[in-house]
Tab-separated table of C-alpha atoms and ligand atoms in Angstrom:
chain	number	residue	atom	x	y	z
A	1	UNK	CA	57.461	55.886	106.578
A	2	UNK	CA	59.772	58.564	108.105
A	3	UNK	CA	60.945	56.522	110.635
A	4	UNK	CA	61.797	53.893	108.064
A	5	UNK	CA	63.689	56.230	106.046
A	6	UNK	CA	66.124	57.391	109.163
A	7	UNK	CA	66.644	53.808	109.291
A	8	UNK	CA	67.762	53.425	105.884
A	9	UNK	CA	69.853	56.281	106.302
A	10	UNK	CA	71.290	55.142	109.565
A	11	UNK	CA	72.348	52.043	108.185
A	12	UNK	CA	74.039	53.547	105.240
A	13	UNK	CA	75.986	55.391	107.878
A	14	UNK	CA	77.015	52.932	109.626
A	15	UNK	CA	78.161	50.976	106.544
A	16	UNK	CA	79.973	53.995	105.350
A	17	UNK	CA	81.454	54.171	108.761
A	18	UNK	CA	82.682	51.000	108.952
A	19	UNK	CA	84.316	51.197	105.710
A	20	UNK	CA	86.389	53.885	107.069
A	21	UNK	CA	87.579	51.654	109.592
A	22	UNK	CA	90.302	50.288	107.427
A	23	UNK	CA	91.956	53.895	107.603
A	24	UNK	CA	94.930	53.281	110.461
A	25	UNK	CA	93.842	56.105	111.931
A	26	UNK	CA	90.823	54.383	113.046
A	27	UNK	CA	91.861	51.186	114.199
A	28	UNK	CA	94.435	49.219	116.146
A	29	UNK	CA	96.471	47.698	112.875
A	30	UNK	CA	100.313	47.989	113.823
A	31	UNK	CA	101.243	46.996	117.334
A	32	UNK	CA	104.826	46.120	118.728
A	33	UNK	CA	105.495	43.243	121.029
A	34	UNK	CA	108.527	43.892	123.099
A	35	UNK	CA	110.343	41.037	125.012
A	36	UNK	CA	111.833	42.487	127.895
A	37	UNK	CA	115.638	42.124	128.056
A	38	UNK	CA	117.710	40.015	126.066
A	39	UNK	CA	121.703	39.403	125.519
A	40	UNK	CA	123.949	40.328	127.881
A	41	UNK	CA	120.722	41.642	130.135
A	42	UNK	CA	119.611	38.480	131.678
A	43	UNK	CA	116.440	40.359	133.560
A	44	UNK	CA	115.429	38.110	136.599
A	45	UNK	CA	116.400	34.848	137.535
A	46	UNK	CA	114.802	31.802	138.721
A	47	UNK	CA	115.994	28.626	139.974
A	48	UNK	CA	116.711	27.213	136.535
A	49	UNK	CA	115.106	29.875	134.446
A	50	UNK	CA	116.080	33.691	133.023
A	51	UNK	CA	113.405	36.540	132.497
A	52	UNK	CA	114.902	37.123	129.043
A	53	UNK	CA	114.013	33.311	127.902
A	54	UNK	CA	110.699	33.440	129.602
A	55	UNK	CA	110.097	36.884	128.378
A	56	UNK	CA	110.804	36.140	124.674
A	57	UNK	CA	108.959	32.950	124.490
A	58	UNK	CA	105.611	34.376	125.452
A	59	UNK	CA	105.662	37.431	123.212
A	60	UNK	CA	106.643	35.096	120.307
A	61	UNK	CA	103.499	33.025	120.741
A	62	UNK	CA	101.355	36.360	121.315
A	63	UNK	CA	102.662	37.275	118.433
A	64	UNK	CA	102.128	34.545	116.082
A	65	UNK	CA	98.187	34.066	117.592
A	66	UNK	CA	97.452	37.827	116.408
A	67	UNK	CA	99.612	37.321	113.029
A	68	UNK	CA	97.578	33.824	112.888
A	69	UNK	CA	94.110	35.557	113.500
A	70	UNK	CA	93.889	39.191	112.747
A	71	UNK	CA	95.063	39.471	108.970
A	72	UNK	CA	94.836	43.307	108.595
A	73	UNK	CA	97.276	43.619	111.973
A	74	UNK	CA	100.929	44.101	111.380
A	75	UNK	CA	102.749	42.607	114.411
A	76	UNK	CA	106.331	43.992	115.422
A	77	UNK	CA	108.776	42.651	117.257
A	78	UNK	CA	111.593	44.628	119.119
A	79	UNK	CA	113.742	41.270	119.052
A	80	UNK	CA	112.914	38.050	117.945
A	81	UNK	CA	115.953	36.480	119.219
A	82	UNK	CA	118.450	36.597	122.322
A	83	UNK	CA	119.818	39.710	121.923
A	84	UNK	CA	120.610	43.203	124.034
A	85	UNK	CA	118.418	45.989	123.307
A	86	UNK	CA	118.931	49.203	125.015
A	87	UNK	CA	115.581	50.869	126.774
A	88	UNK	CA	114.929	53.432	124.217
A	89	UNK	CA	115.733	51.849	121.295
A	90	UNK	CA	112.427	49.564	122.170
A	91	UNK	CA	110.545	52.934	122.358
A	92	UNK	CA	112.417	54.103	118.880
A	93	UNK	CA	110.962	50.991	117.164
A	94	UNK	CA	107.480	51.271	118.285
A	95	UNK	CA	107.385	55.039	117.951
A	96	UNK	CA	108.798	54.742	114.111
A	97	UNK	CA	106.536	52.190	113.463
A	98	UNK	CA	103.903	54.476	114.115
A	99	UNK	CA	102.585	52.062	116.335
A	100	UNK	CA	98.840	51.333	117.636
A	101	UNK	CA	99.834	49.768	120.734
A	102	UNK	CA	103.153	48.807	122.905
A	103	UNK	CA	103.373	45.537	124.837
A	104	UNK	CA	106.672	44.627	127.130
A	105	UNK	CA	106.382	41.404	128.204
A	106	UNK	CA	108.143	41.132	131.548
A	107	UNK	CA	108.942	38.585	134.508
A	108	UNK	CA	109.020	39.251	137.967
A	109	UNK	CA	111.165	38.419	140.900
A	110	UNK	CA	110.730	39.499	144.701
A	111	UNK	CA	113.092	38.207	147.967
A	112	UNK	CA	109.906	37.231	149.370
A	113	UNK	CA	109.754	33.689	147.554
A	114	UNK	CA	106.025	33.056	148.073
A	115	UNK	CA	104.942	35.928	146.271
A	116	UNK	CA	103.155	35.006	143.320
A	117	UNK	CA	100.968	36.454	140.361
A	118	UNK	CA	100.641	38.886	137.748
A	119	UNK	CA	100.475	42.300	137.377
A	120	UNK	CA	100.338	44.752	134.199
A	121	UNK	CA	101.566	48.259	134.209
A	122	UNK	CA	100.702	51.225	132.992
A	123	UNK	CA	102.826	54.600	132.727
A	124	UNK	CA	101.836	56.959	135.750
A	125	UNK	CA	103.008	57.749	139.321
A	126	UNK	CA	103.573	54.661	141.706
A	127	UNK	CA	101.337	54.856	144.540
A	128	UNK	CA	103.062	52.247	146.692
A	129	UNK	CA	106.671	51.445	147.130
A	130	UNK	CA	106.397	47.754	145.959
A	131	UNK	CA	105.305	48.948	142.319
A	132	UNK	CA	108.020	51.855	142.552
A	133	UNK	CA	110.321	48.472	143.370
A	134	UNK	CA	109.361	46.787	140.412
A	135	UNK	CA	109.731	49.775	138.103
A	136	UNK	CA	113.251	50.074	139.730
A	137	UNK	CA	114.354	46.646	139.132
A	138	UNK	CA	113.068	46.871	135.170
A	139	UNK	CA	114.670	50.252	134.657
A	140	UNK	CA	118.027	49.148	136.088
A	141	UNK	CA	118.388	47.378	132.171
A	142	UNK	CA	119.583	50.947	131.605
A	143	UNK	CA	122.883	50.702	134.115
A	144	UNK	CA	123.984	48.527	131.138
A	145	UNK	CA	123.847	50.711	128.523
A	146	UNK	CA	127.275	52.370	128.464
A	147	UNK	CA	125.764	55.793	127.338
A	148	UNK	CA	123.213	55.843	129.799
A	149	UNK	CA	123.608	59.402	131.563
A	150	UNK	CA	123.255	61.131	127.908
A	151	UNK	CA	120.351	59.338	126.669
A	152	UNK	CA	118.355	59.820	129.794
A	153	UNK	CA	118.877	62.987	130.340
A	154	UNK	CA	120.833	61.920	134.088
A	155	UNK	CA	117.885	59.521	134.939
A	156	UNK	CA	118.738	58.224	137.824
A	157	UNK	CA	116.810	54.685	138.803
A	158	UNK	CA	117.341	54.777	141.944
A	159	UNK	CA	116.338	58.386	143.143
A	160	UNK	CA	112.344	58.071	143.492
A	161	UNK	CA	112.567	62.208	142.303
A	162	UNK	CA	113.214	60.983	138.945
A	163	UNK	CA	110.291	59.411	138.369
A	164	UNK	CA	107.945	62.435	138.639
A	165	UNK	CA	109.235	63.449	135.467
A	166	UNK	CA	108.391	60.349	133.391
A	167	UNK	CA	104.905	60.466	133.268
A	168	UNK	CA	103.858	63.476	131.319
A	169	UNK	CA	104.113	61.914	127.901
A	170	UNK	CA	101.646	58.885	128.437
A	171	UNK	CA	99.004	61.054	129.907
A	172	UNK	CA	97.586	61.377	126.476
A	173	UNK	CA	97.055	57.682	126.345
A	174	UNK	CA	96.225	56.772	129.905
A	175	UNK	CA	92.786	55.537	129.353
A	176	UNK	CA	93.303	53.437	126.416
A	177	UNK	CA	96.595	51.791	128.390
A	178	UNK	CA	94.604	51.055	131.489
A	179	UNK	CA	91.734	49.417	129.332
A	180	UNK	CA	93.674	47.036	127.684
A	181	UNK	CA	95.889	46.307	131.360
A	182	UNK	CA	92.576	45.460	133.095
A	183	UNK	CA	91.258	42.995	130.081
A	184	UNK	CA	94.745	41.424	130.470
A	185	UNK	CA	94.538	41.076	133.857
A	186	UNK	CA	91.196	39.515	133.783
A	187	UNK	CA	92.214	37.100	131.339
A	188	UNK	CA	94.828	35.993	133.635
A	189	UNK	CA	92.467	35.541	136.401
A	190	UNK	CA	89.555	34.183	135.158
A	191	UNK	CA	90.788	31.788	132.087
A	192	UNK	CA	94.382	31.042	133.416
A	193	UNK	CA	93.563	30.790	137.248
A	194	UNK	CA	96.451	33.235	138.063
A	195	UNK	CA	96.912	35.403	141.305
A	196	UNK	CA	95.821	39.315	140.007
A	197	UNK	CA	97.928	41.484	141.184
A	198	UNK	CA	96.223	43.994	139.500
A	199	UNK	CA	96.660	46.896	137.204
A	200	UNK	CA	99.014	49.020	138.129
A	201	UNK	CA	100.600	52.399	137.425
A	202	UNK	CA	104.652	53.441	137.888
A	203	UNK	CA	107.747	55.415	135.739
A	204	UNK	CA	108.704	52.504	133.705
A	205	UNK	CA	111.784	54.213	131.045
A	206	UNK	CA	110.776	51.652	128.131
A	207	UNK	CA	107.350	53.572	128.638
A	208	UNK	CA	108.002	56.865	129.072
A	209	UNK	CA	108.659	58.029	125.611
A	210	UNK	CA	106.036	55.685	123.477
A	211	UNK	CA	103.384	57.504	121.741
A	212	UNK	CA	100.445	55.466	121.808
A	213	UNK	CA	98.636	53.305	124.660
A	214	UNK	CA	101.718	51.361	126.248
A	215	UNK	CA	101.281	48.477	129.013
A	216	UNK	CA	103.920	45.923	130.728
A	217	UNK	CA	103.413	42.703	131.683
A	218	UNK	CA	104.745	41.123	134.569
A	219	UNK	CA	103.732	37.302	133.865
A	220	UNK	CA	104.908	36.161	137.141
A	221	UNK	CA	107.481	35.401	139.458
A	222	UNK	CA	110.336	33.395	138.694
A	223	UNK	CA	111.288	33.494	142.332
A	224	UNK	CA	108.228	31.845	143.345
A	225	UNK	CA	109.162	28.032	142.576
A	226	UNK	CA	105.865	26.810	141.772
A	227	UNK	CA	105.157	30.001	139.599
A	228	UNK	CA	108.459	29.442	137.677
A	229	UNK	CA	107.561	25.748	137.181
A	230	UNK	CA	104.173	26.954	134.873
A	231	UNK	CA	106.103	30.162	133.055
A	232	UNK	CA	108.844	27.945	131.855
A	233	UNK	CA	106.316	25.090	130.495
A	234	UNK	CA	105.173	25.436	126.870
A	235	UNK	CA	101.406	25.159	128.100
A	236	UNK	CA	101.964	27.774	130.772
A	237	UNK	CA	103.753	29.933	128.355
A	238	UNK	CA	100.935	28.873	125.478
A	239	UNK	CA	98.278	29.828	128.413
A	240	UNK	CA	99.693	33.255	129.136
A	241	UNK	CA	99.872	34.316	125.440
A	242	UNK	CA	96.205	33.449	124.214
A	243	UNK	CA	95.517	35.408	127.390
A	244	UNK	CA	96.698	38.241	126.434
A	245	UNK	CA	95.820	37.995	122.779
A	246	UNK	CA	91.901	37.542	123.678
A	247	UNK	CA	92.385	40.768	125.642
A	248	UNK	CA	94.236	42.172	122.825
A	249	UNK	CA	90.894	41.304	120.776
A	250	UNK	CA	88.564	42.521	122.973
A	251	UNK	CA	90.889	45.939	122.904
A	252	UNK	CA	91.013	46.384	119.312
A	253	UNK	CA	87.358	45.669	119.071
A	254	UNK	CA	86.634	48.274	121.787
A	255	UNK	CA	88.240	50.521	119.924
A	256	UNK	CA	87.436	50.327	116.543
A	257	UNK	CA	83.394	49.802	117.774
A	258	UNK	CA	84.104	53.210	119.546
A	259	UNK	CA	85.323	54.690	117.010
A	260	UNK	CA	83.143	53.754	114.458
A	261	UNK	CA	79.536	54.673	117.288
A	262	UNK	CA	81.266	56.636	119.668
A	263	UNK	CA	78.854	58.380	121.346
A	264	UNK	CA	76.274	58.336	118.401
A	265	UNK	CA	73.525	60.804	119.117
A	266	UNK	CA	70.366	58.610	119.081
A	267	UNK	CA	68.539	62.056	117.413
A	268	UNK	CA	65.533	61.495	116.061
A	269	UNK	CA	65.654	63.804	113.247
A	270	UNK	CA	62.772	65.051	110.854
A	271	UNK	CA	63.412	64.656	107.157
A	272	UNK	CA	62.659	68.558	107.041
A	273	UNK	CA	65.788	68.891	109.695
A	274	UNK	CA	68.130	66.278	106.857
A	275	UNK	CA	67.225	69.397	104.171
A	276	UNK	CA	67.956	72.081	106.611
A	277	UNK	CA	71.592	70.488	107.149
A	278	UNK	CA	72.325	70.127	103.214
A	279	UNK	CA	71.725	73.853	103.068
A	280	UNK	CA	74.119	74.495	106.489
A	281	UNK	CA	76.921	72.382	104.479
A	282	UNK	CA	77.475	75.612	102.211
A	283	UNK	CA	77.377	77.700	104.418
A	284	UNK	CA	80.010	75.740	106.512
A	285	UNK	CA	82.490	75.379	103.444
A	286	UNK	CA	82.621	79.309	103.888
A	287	UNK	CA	83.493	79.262	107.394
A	288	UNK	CA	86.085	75.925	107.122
A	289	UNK	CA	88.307	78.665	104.578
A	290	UNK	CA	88.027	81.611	107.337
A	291	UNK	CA	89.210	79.218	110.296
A	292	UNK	CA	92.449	77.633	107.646
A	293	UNK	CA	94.562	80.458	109.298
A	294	UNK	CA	94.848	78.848	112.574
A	295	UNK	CA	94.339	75.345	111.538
A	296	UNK	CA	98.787	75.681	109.971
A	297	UNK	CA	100.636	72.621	111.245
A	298	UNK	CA	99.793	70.423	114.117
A	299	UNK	CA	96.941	70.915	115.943
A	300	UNK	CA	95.268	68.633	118.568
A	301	UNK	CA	91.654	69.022	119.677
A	302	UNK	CA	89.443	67.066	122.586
A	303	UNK	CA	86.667	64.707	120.808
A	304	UNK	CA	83.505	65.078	122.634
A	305	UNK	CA	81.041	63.021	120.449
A	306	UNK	CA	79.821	61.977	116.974
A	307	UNK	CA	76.898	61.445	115.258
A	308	UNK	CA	75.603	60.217	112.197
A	309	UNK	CA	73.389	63.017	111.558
A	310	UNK	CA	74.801	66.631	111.679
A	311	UNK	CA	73.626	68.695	115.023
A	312	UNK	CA	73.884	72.020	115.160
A	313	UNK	CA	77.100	73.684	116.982
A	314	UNK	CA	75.253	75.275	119.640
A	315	UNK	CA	76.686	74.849	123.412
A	316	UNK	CA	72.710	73.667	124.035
A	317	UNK	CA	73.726	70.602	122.155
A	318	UNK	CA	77.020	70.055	124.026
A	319	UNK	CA	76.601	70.370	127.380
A	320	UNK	CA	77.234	74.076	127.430
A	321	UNK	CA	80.245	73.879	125.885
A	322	UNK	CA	81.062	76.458	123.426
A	323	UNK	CA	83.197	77.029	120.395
A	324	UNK	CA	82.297	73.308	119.701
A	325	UNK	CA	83.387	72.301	115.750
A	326	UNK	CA	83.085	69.896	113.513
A	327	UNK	CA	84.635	67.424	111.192
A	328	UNK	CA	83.902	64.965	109.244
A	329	UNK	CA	85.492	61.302	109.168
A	330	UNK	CA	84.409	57.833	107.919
A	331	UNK	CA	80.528	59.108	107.396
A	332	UNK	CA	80.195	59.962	110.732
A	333	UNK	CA	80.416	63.865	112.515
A	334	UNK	CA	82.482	64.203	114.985
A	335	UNK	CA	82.939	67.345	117.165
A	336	UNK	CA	85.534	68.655	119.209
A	337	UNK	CA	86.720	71.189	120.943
A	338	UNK	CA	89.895	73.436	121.449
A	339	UNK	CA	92.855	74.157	119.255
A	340	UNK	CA	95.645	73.603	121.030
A	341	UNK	CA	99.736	73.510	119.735
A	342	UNK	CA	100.980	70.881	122.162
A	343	UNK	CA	99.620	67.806	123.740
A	344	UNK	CA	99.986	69.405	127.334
A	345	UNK	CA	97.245	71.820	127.333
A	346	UNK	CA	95.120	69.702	124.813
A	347	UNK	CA	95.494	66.953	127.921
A	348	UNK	CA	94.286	69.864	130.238
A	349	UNK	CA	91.494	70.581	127.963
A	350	UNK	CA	90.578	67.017	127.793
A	351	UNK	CA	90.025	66.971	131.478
A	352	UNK	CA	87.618	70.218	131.713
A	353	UNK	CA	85.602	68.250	129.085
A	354	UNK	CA	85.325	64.983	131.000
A	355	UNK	CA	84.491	67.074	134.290
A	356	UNK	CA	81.596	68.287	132.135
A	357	UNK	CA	80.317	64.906	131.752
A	358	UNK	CA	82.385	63.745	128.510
A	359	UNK	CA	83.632	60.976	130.279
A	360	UNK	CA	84.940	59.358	126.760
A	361	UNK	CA	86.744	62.672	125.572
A	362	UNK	CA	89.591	61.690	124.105
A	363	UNK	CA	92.687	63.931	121.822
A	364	UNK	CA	92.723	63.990	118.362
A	365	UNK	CA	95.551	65.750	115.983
A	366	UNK	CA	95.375	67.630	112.751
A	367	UNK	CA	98.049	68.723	110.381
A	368	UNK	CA	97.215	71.367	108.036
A	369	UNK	CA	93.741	71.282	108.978
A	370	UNK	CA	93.961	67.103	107.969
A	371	UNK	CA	93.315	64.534	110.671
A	372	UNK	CA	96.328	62.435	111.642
A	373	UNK	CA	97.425	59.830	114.064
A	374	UNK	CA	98.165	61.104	117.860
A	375	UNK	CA	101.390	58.920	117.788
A	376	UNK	CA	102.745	61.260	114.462
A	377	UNK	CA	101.432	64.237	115.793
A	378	UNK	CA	103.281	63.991	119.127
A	379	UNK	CA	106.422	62.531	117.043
A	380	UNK	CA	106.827	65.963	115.160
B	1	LIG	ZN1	111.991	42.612	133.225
């Protein structure tokens, strides 16, 4: 009878949970799709073909199978036609848009004309020259923006030193960015028969200053002719898209499923224990007003689990962790840990915790005590 009671109550947990989904903050529902280059910036070039075109046509058709199957996503593009953008002003857009997710859609080009395949990027320090190559040839876009030196702060895409810098931003997001790189590369291996390349990391600019999980896509090489002759067809182009919208899908449901059960606490609680915690809740509405004081403006904090019944803050419960506290979002607890002003120290933070066996820890923000997006928090 117990048992069948927890299940009740479970359930209505879950439902209340998944309600909550439909709050943005919860869910992948605004994502930008960026076609690399444009205008006067031809990217690449083939034997008949120009990144730009390539580029363009495949994030239009990504774009229009999310729009076409995911009604509650709003889909973003940073151009829809043939014209210049500059690097940062792809970043602006995706960053005012309060975006869930960033997607460049690249092309790639090597003197070596048999290479072939694709690879996706992720922000982070090259570990081999070829990817520091490739980040080199994309961030070159930049050498055509006439302000360059002022809106880079003296970037210079050719010095490997100024790379080191980049990466500090995207840290927050690393995990999320190489999840959704290695479902796209799988998609291009296994359903489109494509060379994988891998998932790789280097200091892409159009990257660098993105607040949310940010990949780019290098479809393929236009110098390879065979590999030009499929991104340049409307069923290559058609094949490369649904790729990486089914790994789009399979991202957003990650997500939203972890966010809705992550790391539930299978506790089998007592109905006595369900009492105990209605009593705790008063005295917890007591302590919530003595903490306000350092809870003023932005705050971010390390998620280290949730459950769907309360457990008690005691490091016993968590690993050993201390100071653990609580909040409350979509019907489900969810504790953290930390207090921290900027997003460097919460990242530290967020690596102690996983070295304690949180492997999913991951940074949430607060204003005034309130639980906002990461992307807004960062923004301010
Ligand atoms: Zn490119």
């Amino acid at each position: 009878m117990k048992h069948s009671f927890l299940v009740l109550l479970t359930f209505i947990f879950s439902l209340s949970a998944f309600a909550g989904n439909n709050n943005d903050l919860f869910g992948v529902k605004t994502i930008v799709i960026d076609a690399g280059h444009g205008g006067h910036d031809g990217g690449c070039q083939g034997s008949q073909s120009q990144e730009k075109h390539v580029a363009l046509s495949i994030a239009l058709k990504l774009g229009k199978y999310i729009e076409d199957n995911f009604k509650d996503v709003k889909v973003i593009y940073t151009r829809t036609t043939d014209v210049y953008l500059k690097l940062w002003e792809r970043a602006a857009i995706a960053n005012k848009a309060n975006a869930d997710l960033f997607i460049c859609v690249h092309a790639n080009a090597n003197d070596n004309k048999k290479a072939l395949g694709t690879e996706t990027y992720v922000m982070g320090l090259h570990k081999s020259e070829a990817n520091l190559n490739v980040a080199k040839r994309e961030n070159s876009s930049i050498l055509l923006e006439e302000d360059y030196k002022t809106q880079y702060s003296d970037f210079d895409p050719n010095s490997p030193e100024s790379y080191i810098v980049l990466t500090l931003r995207q840290n927050a997001f690393l995990d999320q960015s190489l999840s959704f790189a290695s479902k796209i590369q799988e998609q291009f291996t296994e359903k489109v028969g494509r060379k994988n390349r891998g998932v790789k990391q280097a200091g892409f600019l159009v990257l660098h200053q993105t607040n949310m999980p940010s990949v780019l896509i290098e479809t393929g090489f236009l110098t390879n002719l065979e590999e030009e002759k499929f991104l340049i067809s409307n069923i290559g182009q058609d094949y490369m898209a649904s790729a990486v919208f089914r790994a789009f899908r399979d991202y957003k449901l990650e997500i939203e499923e972890k966010t809705r059960v992550e790391n539930v606490v299978e506790d089998v609680k007592e109905e006595e224990e369900i009492k105990e915690v209605i009593k705790e809740e008063v005295v917890d509405k007591k302590e919530k007003n003595k903490k306000k004081e350092n809870e003023v403006g932005i705050v971010f904090k390390v998620q280290i689990a949730t459950s769907s019944i309360k457990k008690e803050l005691t490091p016993a419960n968590f690993n050993g962790v201390e100071n653990v506290a609580l909040y409350e979002a979509g019907g489900l607890y969810r504790y953290t840990v930390g207090n921290e002003r900027n997003i460097t120290d919460a990242n530290r933070l967020q690596l102690q915790l996983k070295e304690k066996g949180f492997t999913d820890a991951f940074i949430v923000a607060f204003k005034d005590g309130e639980r906002i997006s990461l992307s807004e928090a960062i923004s301010q």
